[in-house]
XYZ file of C-alpha atoms in Angstrom:
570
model
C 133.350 143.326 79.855
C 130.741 142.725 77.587
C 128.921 139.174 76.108
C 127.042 137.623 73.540
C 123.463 137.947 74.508
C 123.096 134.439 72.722
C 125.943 133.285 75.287
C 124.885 134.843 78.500
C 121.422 133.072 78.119
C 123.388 129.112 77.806
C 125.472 130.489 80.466
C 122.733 131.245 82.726
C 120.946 127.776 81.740
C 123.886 125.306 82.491
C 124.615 127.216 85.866
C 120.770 126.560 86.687
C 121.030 122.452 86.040
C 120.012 122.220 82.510
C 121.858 119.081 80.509
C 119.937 118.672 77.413
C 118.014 121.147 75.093
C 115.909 119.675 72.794
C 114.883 121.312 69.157
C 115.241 121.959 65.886
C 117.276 124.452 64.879
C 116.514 127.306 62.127
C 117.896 130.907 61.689
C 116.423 132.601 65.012
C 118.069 130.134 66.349
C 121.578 129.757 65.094
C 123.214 132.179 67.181
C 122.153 130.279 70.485
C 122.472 126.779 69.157
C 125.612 127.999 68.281
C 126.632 128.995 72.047
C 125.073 125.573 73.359
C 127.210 123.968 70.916
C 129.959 125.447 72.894
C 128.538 124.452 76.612
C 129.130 121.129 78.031
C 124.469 121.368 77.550
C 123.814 119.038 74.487
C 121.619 119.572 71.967
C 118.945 116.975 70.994
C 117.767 116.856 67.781
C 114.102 116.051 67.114
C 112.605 115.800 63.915
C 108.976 117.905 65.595
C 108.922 120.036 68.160
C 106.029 118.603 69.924
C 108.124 115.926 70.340
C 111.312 117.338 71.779
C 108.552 119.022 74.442
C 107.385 115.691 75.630
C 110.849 114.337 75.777
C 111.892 117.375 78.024
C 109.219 117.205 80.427
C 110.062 113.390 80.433
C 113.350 113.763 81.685
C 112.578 116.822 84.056
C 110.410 114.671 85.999
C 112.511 112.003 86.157
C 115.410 113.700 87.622
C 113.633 116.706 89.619
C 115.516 119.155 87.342
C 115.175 121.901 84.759
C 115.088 120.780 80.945
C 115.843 123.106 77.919
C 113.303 123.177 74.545
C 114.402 125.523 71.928
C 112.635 126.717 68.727
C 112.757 129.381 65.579
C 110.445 132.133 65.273
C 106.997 131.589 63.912
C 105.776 127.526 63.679
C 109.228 126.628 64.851
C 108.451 127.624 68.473
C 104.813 127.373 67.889
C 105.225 123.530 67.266
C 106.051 122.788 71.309
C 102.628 123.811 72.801
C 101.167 120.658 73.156
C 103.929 119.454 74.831
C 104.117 122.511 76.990
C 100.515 121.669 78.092
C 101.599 118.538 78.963
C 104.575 119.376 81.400
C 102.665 122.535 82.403
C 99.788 120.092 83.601
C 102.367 117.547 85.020
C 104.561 120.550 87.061
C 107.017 119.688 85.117
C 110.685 122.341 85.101
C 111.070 123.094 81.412
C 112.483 126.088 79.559
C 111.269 127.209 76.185
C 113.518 129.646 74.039
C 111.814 130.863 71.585
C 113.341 132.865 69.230
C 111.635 135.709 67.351
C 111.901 137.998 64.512
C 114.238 141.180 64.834
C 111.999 144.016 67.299
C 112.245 146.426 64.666
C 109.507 144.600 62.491
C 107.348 143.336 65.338
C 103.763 144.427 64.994
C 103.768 144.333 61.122
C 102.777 140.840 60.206
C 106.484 140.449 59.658
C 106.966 136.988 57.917
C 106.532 133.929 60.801
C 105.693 136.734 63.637
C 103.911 135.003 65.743
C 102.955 136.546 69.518
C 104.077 133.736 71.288
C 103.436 135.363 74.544
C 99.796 135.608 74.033
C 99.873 132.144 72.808
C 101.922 130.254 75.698
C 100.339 132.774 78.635
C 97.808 129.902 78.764
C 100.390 127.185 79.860
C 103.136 128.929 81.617
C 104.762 130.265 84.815
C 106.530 132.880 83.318
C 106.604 134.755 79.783
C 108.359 137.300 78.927
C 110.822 138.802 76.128
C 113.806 139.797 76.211
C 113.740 143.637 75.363
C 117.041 145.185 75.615
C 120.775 143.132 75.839
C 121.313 144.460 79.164
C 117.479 142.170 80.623
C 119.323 138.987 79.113
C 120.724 137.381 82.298
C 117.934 138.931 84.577
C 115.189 137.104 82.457
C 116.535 134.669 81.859
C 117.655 133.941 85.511
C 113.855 134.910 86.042
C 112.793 132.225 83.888
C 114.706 129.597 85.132
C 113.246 130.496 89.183
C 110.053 130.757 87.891
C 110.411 126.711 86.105
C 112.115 125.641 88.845
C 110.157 127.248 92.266
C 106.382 126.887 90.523
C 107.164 123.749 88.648
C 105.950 124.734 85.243
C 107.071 126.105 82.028
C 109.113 128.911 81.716
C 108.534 131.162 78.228
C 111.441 133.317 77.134
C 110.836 135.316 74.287
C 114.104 136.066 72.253
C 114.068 138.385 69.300
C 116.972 137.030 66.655
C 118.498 140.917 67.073
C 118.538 140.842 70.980
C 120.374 137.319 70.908
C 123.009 139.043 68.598
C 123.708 141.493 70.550
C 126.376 142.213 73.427
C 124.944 142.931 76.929
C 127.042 145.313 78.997
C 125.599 144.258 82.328
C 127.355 142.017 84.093
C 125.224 142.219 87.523
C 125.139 138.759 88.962
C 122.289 137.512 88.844
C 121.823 134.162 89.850
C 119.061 130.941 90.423
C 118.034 130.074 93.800
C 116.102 126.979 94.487
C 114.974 126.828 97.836
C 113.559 123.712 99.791
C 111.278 124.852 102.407
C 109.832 122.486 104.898
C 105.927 123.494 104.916
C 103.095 121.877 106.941
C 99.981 123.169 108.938
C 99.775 125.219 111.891
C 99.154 123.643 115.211
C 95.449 124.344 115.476
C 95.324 122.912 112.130
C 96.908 119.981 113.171
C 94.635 119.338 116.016
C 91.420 119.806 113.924
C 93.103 116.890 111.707
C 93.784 114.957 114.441
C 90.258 115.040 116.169
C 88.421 114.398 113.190
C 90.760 111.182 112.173
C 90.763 110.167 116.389
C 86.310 109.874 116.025
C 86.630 107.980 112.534
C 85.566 104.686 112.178
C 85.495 103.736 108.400
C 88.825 105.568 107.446
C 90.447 105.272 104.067
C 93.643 107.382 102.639
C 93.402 108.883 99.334
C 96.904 109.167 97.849
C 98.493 111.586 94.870
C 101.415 112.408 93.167
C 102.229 114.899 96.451
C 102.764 111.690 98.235
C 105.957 111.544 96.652
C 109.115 110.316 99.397
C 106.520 109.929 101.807
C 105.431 106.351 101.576
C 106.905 105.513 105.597
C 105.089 108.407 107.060
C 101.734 107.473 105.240
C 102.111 103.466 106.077
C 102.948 104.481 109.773
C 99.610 107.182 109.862
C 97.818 103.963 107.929
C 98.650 101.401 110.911
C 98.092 103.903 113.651
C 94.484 104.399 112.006
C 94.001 100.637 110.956
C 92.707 102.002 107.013
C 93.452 100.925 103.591
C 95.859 103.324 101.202
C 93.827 103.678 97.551
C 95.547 105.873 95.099
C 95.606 107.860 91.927
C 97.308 106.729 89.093
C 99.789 108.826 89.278
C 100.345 107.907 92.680
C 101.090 104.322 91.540
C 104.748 104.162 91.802
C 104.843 106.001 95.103
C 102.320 104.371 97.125
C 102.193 100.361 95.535
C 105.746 99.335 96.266
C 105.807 97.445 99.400
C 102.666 98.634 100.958
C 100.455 95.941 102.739
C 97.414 98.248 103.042
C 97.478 98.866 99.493
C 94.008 98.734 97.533
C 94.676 100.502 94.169
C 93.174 102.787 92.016
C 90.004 104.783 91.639
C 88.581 105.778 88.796
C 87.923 104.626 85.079
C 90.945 102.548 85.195
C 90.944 101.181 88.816
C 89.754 98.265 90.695
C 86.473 97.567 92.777
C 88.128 97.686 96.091
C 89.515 101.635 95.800
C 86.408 102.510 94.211
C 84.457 101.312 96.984
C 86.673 101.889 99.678
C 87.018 105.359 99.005
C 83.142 105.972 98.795
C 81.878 103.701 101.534
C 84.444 105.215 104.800
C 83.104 107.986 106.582
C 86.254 109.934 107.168
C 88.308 109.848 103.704
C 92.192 111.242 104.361
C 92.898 113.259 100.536
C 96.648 113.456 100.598
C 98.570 115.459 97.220
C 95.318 114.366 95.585
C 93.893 116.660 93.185
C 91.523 113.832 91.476
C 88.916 115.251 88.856
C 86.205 113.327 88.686
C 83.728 113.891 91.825
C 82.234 110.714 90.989
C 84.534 109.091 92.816
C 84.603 111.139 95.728
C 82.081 110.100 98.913
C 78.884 111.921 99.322
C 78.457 111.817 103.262
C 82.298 111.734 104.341
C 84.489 113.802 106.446
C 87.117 114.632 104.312
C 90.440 116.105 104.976
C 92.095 118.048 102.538
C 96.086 118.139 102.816
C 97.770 119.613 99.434
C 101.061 122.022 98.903
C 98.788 123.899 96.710
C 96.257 126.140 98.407
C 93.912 126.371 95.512
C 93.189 122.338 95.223
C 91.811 122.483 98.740
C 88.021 121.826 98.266
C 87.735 122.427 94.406
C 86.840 118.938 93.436
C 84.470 118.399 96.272
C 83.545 120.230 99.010
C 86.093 119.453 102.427
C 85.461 119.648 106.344
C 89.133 120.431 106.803
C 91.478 122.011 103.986
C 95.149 122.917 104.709
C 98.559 123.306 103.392
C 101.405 121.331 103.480
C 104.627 119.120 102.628
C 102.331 115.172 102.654
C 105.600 113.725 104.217
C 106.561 116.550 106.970
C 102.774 116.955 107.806
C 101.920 113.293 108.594
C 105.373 113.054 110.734
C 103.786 115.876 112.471
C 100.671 114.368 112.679
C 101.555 110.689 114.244
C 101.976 111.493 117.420
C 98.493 113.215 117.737
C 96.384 110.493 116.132
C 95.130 108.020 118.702
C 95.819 103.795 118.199
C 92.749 102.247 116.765
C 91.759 98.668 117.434
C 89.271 97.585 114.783
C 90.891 96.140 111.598
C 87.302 95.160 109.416
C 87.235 97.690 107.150
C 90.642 97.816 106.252
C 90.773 93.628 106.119
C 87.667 93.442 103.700
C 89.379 95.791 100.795
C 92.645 94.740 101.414
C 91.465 91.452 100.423
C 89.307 92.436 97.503
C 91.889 94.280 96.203
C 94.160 91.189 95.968
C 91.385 89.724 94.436
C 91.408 91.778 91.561
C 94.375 91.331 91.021
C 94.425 87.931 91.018
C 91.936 87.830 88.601
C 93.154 90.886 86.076
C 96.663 88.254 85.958
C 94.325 85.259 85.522
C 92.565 86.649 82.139
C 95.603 88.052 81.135
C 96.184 85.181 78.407
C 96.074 84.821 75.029
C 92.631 85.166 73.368
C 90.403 83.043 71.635
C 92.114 81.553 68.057
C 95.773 82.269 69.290
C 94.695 86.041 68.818
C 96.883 88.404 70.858
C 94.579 90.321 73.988
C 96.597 93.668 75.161
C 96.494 92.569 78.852
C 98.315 89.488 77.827
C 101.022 91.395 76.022
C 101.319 93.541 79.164
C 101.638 91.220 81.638
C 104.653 89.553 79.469
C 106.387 92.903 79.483
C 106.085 93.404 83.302
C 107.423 89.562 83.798
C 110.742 90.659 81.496
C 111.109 93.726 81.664
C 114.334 94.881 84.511
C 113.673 95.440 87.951
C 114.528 99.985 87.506
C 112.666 99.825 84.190
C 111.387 103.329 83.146
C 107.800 102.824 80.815
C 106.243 105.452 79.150
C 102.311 104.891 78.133
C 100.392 106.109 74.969
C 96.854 107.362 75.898
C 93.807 104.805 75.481
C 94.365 101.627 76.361
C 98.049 101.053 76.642
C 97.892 103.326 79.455
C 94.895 101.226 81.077
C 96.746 98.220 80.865
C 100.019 99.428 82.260
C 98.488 101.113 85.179
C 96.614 97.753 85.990
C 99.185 95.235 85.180
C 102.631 96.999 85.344
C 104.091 96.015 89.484
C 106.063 98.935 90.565
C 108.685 97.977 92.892
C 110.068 101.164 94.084
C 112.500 101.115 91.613
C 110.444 101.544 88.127
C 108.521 104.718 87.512
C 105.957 104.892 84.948
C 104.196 108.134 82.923
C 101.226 108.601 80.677
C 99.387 111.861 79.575
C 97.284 111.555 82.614
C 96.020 115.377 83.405
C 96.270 116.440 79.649
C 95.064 113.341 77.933
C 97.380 113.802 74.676
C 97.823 111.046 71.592
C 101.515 110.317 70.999
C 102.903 111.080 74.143
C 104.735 107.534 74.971
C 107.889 107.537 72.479
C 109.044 110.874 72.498
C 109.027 110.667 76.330
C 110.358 107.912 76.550
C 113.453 109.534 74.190
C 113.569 112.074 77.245
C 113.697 109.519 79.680
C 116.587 107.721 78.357
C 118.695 110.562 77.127
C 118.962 111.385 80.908
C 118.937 107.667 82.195
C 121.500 106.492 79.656
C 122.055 102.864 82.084
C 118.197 102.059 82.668
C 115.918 99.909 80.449
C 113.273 102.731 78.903
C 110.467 100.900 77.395
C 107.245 102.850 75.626
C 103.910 101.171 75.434
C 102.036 102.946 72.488
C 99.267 102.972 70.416
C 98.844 102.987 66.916
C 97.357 106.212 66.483
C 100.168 107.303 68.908
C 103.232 105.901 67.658
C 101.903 106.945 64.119
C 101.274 110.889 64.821
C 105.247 111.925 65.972
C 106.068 108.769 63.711
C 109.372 110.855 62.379
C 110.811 110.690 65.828
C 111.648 107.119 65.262
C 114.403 108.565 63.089
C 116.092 110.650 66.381
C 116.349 107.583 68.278
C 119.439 106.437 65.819
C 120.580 109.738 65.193
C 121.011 110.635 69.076
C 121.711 106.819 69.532
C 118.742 106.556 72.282
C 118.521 102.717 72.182
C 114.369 102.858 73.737
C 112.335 100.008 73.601
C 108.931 100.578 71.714
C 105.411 98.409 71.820
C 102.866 99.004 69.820
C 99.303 97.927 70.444
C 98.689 97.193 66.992
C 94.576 96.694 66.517
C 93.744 98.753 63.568
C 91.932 101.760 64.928
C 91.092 104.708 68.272
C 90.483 102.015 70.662
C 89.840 103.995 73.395
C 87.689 106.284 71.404
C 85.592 103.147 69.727
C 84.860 102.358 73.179
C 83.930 105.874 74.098
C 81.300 105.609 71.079
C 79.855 102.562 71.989
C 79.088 103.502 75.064
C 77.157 106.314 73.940
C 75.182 103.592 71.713
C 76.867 104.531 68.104
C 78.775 102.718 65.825
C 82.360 103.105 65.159
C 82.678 106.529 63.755
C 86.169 107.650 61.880
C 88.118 104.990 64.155
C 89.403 102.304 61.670
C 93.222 103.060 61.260
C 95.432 101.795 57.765
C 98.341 100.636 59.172
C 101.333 99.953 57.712
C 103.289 97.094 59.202
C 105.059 98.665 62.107
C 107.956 95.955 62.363
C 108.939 96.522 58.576
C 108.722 100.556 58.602
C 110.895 99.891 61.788
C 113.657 98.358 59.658
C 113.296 100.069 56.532
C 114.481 103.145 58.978
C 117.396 100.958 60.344
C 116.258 99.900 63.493
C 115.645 96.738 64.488
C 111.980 95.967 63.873
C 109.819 93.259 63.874
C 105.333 91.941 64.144
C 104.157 89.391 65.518
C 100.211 88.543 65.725
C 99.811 84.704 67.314
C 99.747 83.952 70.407
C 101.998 81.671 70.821
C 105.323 83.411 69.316
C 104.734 86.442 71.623
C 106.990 85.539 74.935
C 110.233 84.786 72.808
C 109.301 87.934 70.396
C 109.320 89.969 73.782
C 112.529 88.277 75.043
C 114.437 88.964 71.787
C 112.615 92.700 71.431
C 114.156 93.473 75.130
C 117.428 92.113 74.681
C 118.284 94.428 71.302
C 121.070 96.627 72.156
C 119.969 99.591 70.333
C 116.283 101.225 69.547
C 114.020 98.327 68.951
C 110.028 98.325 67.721
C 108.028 94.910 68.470
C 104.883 95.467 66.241
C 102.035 93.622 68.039
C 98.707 92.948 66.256
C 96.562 92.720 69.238
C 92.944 91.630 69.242
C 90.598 94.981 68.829
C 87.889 93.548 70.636
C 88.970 93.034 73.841
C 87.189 96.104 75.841
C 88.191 97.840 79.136
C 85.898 97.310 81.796
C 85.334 99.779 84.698
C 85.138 99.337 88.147
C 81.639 99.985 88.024
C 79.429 100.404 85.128
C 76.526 103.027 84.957
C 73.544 102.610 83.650
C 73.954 105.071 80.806
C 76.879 102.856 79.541
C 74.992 100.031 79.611
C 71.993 101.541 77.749
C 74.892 102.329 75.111
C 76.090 99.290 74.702
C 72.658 97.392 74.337
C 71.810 100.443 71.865
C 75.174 99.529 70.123
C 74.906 96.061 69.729
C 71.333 96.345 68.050
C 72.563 98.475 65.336
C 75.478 95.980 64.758
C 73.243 92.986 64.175
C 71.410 95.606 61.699
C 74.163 96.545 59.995
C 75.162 92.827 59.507
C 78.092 92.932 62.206
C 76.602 90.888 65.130
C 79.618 89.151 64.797
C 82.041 92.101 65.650
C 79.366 92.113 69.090
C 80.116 88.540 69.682
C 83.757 88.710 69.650
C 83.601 91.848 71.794
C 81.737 89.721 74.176
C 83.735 86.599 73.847
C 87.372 88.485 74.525
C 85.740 90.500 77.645
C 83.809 88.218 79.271
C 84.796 84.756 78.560
């Protein structure tokens, strides 16, 4: 008996776990919206494409699974590959159909012929086209492994003819998604083991591997008497209810992981593929463990490097790893990290003249927001803020364009987030350059009925990038943003909206903001001043800002250096 290629491929796609595609359709298209129509799969419709790609990956790595994107031919499709760099980057499950012209005028500049398999090679697991009727469910059962088993983006290429057609094969192909157990070999295990048994400064290095494997870690953490720093986006895994806990590394972390981490002499790098050597020790022993084989060693040179599940290879480990006795090291960062803390809470408060400073509207959003709240981050300084402010409880996740480094990430992933969490408080902390590029997308949260809640950081300009500049010693260069008053575009749109800018009006704003029942936008006019200090400053930066600040007071804006100085350090 013979099918629809169109309905083979949503056939294949709902038996492999997909619940939502998102797109826009067009007339490549039709034919297979028109078949999804007919599946219990819903369509979402986005107003961009980019967008619908960042809400997909959203939702795929909230719930583990595979999520759908679908496009036209030509810019339709092309539209998604920023947001397929950003789920490729995050190993994020996510299926791209993109449709194509007919195959009879491919190769002849055919109007919107585009060779999206050159294009999407870059940022994919698989991509491939659909030739003939009869490949549709083999591909596309091929695409869906390939998402699913590599953890990446799956490109299937489907000419408008091919989708048409009927497909005589009915061989049944199916998805398999195995979940192998993987960890070291023995001698591997007792090369870990010896080096962590003769350590005496030991520190663990946490990623997103550590994933479900919090016990294991805090038991190989007590048995080894060493502090836990982390990634950022090994926040939600490894903060929640860990008492050897000492943050972050990095730009956007605290002095006790940064120090920690390059002060031990035997550093434990667990599902950590950090970039920055920087922040990696110079005379360490460090052990590598990773469930990718090509991470071992390619950030910084390792004395041991192996494969494996974090959680199965530190059960594994335990019983090798010899009691230690001295608690100093760990103590003195455990401490310090508390200590920061402390202090990041203490300054977050409203600024000088009742202005509003960004850490102070973050820390009211982590006192009200629920206890399972999903948040979504813009790039820049939303994201620093959240990452430093945000307490994650083992019950709220949080995301930001951390590997890819994208503008306008936050709402459209957040629309992801809820469409697949329909119960949970979704709340997106974004920028104004953000919110404003994939502004449109406001529009799908009442069409869909996707009732996120949306914060913008409101100061007028690139923050992060103005800070970049200055501390290469320039003035702000193409930075300054026009805004339009967020709160009142908001309503004009039909959702409820609303700006505040003092101080003092901020807690109930955030109150009322949180408690709408539908999509809701609090517009917040925060002080652009207030800068984001590291965890260490070099001496470059510093250079940069001294250069900066002279050609301010030239240019008649000493005052703009004073404020900056004022909302930072006072």
């Amino acid at each position: 008996m013979s099918k629809l290629v169109a309905e083979i491929i949503v056939e294949t796609l709902r038996e492999a776990g997909v619940q939502h595609c998102y797109g826009i359709v067009g007339d490549t298209l039709n034919r297979i919206a028109e078949e999804i129509e007919k599946s219990d799969i819903e369509w979402v419709h986005m107003r961009h494409e980019e967008a619908g790609a960042f809400a997909a990956q959203a939702e795929s790595l909230v719930t583990g699974k595979l999520t759908a994107i679908a496009g036209s031919c030509g810019p339709g499709s092309l539209h998604f590959i920023n947001g397929a760099f950003e789920a490729s980057r995050n190993r994020a499950p996510v299926i791209l159909i993109a449709s194509q012209v007919t195959r009879e005028e491919l190769g002849f500049e055919f109007i919107q012929e585009v060779d999206l398999q050159q294009i999407y090679r870059g940022c994919s697991v698989y991509c491939e086209m659909i030739l003939t009727p009869d490949q549709a469910r083999r591909k596309t059962v091929a695409a869906c492994q390939a998402a699913i088993n590599k953890r990446g983006v799956a490109v299937l290429v489907v000419p408008v003819d091919v989708s048409h057609a009927q497909s005589h094969d009915d061989t049944p192909f199916a998805v398999h998604a195995p979940a192998p157990v993987v960890r070291p070999s023995d001698a591997e295990m007792a090369d870990i083991a010896a080096l962590l048994n003769t350590g005496e400064k030991i520190a663990i290095y946490g990623g997103s591997g550590c994933q479900h494997a919090l016990a294991e870690i805090l038991h190989v953490a007590e048995r080894l008497k060493c502090p836990v720093a982390h990634t950022s986006r090994a926040k939600e895994f490894l903060e929640p209810g860990n008492p050897y806990n000492i943050g972050m590394t990095g730009i956007i972390g605290t002095a006790a992981g940064y120090k920690a981490t390059l002060e031990c002499d035997t550093l434990l790098l667990l599902g950590a593929d950090f970039a920055w050597r920087q922040f990696y020790p110079e005379k360490a022993k460090i052990i590598q463990i990773d469930i990718d084989g090509t991470h071992l060693g390619r950030r910084h040179p390792v004395s041991v490097g192996v494969v494996g599940d974090i959680k199965a290879t530190l059960a594994a480990l335990l019983p090798l790893l010899e009691e230690h006795a001295d608690t100093a090291f760990r103590d003195k960062y455990v401490a310090r990290h508390t200590a920061d803390i402390q202090t990041l809470r203490d300054q977050a408060v409203p600024g000088r003249n009742g202005s509003i400073l960004g850490t102070y509207v973050t820390k009211l959003i982590n006192q009200y927001a629920d206890e399972d709240a999903l948040f979504a981050s813009d790039d820049g300084t939303p994201t620093v803020w959240a990452y430093r402010l945000l307490d994650m409880n083992g019950k709220r996740r949080l995301f930001a364009s951390l590997l890819h480094g994208t503008m306008a990430n936050a709402m459209p992933s957040a629309l992801g987030m809820q469409k697949c969490q329909p119960g949970r408080q979704v709340i997106c902390m974004c920028g104004d350059g953000g919110i404003s590029m994939l502004f449109g997308d406001l529009m799908t949260t009442l069409q869909e009925d996707i009732p996120i809640k949306i914060a913008v950081y409101d100061n007028s300009k690139l923050g992060f990038v103005e800070i970049e500049q200055r501390a290469e010693g320039m003035l702000n260069l193409y930075t300054d943003l026009k805004n339009p008053d967020f709160g009142k575009v908001a309503q004009a749109m039909g959702l409820w909206g609303r700006t505040v800018d003092k101080a003092d009006e901020l807690e109930e704003a955030i109150q009322t903001w949180l408690a709408q029942p539908g999509p809701a936008l609090l517009n917040v006019r925060v002080n652009p001043q207030q800068l984001v200090m590291p965890p260490y400053i070099e001496a470059k930066a510093v250079m940069g800002m001294a250069l900066y600040s002279a050609k301010a007071v030239l240019a008649g804006r000493g005052g703009d250096v004073l404020e900056m100085i004022e909302q930072t350090f006072l």
